[in-house]
Coordinates of C-alpha atoms in Angstrom, one line a residue:
Chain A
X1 CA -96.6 -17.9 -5.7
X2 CA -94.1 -16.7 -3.2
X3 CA -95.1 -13.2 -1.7
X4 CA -92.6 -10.5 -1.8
X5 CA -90.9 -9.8 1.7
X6 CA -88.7 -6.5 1.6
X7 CA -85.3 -6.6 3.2
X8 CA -86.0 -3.8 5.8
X9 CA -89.2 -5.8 6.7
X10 CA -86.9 -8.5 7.6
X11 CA -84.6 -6.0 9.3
X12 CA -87.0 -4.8 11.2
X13 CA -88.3 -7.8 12.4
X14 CA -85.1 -9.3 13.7
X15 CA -84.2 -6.3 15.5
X16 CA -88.0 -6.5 17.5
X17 CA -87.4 -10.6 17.9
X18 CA -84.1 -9.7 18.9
X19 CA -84.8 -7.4 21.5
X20 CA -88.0 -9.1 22.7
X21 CA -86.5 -12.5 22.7
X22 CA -83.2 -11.6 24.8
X23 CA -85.0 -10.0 27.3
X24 CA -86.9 -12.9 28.5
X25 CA -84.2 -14.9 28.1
X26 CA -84.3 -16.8 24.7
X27 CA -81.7 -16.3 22.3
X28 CA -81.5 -15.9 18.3
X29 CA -79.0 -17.9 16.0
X30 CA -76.0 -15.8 16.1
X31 CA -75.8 -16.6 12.2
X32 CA -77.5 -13.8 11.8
X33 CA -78.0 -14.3 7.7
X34 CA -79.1 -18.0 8.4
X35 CA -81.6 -16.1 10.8
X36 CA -82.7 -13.1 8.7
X37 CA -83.5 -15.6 6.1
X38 CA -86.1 -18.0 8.3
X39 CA -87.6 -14.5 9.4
X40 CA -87.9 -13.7 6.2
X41 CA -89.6 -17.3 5.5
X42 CA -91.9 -16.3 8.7
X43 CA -93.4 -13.4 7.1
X44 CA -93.6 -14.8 3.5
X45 CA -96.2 -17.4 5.4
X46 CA -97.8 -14.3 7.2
X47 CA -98.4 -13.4 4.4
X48 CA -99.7 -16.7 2.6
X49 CA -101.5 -18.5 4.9
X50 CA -102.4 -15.6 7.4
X51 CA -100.4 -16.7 10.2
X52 CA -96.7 -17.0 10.7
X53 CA -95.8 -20.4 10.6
X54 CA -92.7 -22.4 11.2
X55 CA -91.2 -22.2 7.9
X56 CA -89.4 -25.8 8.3
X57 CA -92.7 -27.4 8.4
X58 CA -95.4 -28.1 5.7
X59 CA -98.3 -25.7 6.9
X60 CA -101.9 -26.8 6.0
X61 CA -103.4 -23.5 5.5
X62 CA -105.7 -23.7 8.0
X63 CA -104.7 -21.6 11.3
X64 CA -106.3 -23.7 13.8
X65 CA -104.9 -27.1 12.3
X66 CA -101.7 -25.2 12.7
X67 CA -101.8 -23.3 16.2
X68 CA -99.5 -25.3 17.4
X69 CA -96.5 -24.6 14.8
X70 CA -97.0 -20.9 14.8
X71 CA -93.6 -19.5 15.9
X72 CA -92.7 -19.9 18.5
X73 CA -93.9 -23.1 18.0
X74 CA -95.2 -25.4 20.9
X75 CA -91.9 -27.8 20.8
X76 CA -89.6 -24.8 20.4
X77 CA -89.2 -25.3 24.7
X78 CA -88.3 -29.0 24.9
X79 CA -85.9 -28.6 21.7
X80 CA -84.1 -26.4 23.1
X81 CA -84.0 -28.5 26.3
X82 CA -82.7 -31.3 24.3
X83 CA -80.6 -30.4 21.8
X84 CA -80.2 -26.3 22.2
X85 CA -81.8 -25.6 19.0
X86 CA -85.5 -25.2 17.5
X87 CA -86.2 -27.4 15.2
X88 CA -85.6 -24.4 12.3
X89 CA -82.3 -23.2 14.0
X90 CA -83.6 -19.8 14.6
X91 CA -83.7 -20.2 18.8
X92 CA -80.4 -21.2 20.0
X93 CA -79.4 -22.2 23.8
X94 CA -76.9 -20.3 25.7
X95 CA -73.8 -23.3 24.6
X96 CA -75.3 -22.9 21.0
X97 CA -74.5 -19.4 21.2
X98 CA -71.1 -20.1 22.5
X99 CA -69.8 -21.3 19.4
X100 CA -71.4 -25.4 19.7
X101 CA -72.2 -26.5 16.6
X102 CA -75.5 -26.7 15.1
X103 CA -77.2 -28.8 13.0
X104 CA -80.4 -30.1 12.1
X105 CA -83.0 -32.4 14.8
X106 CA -85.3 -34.4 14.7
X107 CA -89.2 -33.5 14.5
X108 CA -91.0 -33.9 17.7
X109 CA -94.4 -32.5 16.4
X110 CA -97.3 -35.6 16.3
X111 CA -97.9 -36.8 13.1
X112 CA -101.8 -35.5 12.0
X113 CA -103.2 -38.3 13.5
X114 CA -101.6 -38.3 16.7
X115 CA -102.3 -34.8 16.8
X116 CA -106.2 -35.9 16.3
X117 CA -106.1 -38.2 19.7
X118 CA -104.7 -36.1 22.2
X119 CA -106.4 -33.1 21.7
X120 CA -109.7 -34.2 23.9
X121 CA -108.2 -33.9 27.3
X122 CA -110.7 -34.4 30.2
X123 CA -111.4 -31.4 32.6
X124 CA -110.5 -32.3 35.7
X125 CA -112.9 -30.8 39.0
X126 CA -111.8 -28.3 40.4
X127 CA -112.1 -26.3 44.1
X128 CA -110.0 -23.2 42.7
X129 CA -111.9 -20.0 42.9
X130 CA -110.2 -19.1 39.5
X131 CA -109.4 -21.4 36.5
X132 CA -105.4 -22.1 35.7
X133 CA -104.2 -21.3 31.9
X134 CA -100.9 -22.7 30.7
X135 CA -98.8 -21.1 27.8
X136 CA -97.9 -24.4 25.7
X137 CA -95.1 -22.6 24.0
X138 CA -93.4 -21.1 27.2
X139 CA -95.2 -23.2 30.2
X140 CA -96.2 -19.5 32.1
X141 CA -99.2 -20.4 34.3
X142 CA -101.6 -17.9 35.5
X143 CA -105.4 -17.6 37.7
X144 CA -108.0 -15.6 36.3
X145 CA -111.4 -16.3 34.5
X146 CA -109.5 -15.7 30.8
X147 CA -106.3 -16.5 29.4
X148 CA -104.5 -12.6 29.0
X149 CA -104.6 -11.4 25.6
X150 CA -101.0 -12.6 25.4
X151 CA -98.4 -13.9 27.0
X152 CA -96.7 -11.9 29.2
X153 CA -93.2 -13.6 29.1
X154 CA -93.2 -15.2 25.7
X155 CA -95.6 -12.9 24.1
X156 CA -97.8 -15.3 21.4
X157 CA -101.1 -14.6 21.4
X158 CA -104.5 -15.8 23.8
X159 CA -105.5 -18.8 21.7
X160 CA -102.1 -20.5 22.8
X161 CA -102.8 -21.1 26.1
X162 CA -104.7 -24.4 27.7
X163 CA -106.9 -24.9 30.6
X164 CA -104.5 -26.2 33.1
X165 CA -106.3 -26.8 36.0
Chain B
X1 CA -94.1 -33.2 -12.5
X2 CA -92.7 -29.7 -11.7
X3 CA -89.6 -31.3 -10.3
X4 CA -86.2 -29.0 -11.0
X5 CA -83.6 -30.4 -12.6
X6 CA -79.9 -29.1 -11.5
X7 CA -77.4 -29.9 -13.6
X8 CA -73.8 -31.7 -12.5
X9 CA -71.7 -34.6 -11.7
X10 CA -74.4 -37.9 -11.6
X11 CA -73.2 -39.8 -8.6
X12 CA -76.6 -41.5 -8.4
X13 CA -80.1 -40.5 -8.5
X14 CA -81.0 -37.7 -5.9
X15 CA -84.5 -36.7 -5.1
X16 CA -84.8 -33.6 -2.9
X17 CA -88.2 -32.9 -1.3
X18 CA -87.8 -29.9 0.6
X19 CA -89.7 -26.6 1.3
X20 CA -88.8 -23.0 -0.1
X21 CA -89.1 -21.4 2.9
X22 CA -86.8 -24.1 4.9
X23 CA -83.3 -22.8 6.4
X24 CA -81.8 -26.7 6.3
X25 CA -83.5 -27.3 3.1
X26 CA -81.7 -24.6 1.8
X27 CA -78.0 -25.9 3.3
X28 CA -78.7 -28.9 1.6
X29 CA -79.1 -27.5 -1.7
X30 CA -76.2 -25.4 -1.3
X31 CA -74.4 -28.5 -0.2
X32 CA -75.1 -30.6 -3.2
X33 CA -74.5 -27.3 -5.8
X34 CA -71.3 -26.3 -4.1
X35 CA -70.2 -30.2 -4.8
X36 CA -71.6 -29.8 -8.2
X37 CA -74.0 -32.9 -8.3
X38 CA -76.9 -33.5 -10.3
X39 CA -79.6 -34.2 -8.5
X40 CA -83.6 -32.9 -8.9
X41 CA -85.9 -30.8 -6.3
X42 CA -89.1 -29.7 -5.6
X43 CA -90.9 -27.0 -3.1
X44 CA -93.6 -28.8 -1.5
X45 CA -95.0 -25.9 -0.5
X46 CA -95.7 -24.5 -3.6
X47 CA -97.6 -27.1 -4.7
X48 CA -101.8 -27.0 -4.9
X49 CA -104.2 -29.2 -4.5
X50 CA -103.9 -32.9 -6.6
X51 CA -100.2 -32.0 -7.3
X52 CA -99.7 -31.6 -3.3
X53 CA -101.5 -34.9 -2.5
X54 CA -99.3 -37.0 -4.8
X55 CA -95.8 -35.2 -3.8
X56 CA -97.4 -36.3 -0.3
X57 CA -98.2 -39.3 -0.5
X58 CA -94.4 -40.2 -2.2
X59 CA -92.5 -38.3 0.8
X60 CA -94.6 -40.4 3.2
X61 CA -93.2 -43.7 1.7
X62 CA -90.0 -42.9 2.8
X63 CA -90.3 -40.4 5.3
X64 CA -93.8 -40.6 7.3
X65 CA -93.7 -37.9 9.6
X66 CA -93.4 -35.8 6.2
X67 CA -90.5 -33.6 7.4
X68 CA -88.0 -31.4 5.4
X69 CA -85.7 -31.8 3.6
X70 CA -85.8 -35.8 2.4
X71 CA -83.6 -37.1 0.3
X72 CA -84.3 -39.9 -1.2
X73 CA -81.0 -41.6 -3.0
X74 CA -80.7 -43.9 -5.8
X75 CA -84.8 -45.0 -4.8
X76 CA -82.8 -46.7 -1.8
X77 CA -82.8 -44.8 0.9
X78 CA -84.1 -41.5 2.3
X79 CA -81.4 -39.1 4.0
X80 CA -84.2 -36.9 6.8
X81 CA -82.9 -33.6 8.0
X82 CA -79.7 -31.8 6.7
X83 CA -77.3 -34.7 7.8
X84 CA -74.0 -33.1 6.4
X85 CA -71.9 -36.5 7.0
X86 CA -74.2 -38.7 5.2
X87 CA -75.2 -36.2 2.3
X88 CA -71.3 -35.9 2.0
X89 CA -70.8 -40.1 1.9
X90 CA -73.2 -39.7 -0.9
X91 CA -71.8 -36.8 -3.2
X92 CA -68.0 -37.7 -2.6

């Protein structure tokens, strides 16, 4: 069943999101009850499935199947470049924000099997003293042996990043 | 079946697949009760195991990159996404 999700939980997290998300330059849905309510959703999977994801998708229970949907979800970046909204409405581009009016997208996530075929990507050689790690959600590149423990502009966690180079 | 039965006007037979956690799942509910149709739901989410599979498996006819909300009208066509202009063709 559903787990319970408090209001000032809820609160609480929008005003950390909030903050977090406006000063790397993302913004929140300035509907702020249509927001409170898919941070709400975000936490009631937390608390489900053990990882907070996307609460517009079906989640499969199984965090690593799901890695890529955790919010902020891998296709939050090219949504937003393409039609200034994630695909749940809860990031918003700078026109959205301006009063544009939103409505729902398309899905860009792969189905499951086309999620199964690109995932094997071939290492290409490299001369570099130091590996290159990608953020999929935000695209932040650095070198150094290990991924950092998070993101420093975007913020998810380690095992979003990718071997770049 | 645990589908939900809302009670209104019948302007057809409206299936909505849609997920209770789902911000546009949730406008088009909202739509369809503020318009006072009939129509019948179910959270996919909340579903288990064999129950799951099947709900599945019927989205997929219509909508195979199993996204939320469907609605499927009159066994005819599936509406994807909250498409306010085309759920309101449907429900006038």
């Amino acid at each position: 069943m559903i787990p319970n999700v408090k209001d000032d939980e809820v609160d609480a997290f929008y005003e950390k999101l909030k903050k977090q998300a406006e000063s790397v330059g993302y913004h929140l849905n300035p509907d702020v009850k249509f927001t409170k309510e898919l941070l709400r959703s975000i936490l009631i999977n937390e608390k489900r499935y053990g990882y907070g994801a996307c609460p517009c998708r079906l989640a499969s229970g199984e965090k690593t199947e799901d890695r890529d949907i955790i919010c902020p979800c891998d296709y939050r970046d090219p949504d937003l470049d393409e039609y200034g909204t994630c695909y749940c409405g809860l990031y918003v581009s700078g026109e959205i924000l301006k009063g544009k009016k939103l409505t729902s997208i398309p899905e860009r996530r792969p189905s499951p099997e086309e999620r199964a075929s690109v995932e094997k990507s071939v290492e290409a050689p490299s001369v570099l003293k130091f590996p290159v790690w990608r953020c999929k959600v935000c695209g932040y590149l650095c070198a150094r042996d290990k991924p950092p423990e998070s993101c420093p502009i975007c913020k998810v966690s380690k095992e979003r990043f990718e071997r770049f180079i | 079946m645990p589908m939900q039965h809302v009670d209104g006007e019948n302007k057809g037979k409206l299936v909505l697949y849609a997920l209770s956690t789902c911000g546009w799942c949730k406008k088009t509910r909202m739509l369809l009760e503020e318009s006072g149709t009939e129509y019948e739901y179910i959270y996919v989410d909340l579903l288990e195991d064999d129950e799951l599979k099947e709900i599945v498996e019927q989205i997929k006819k219509w909508n195979p990159s199993l996204s939320f909300p469907t609605l499927v009208v009159n066994d005819e066509i599936a509406i994807v996404g909250f498409k306010e202009d085309e759920i309101r063709r449907v429900i006038k």
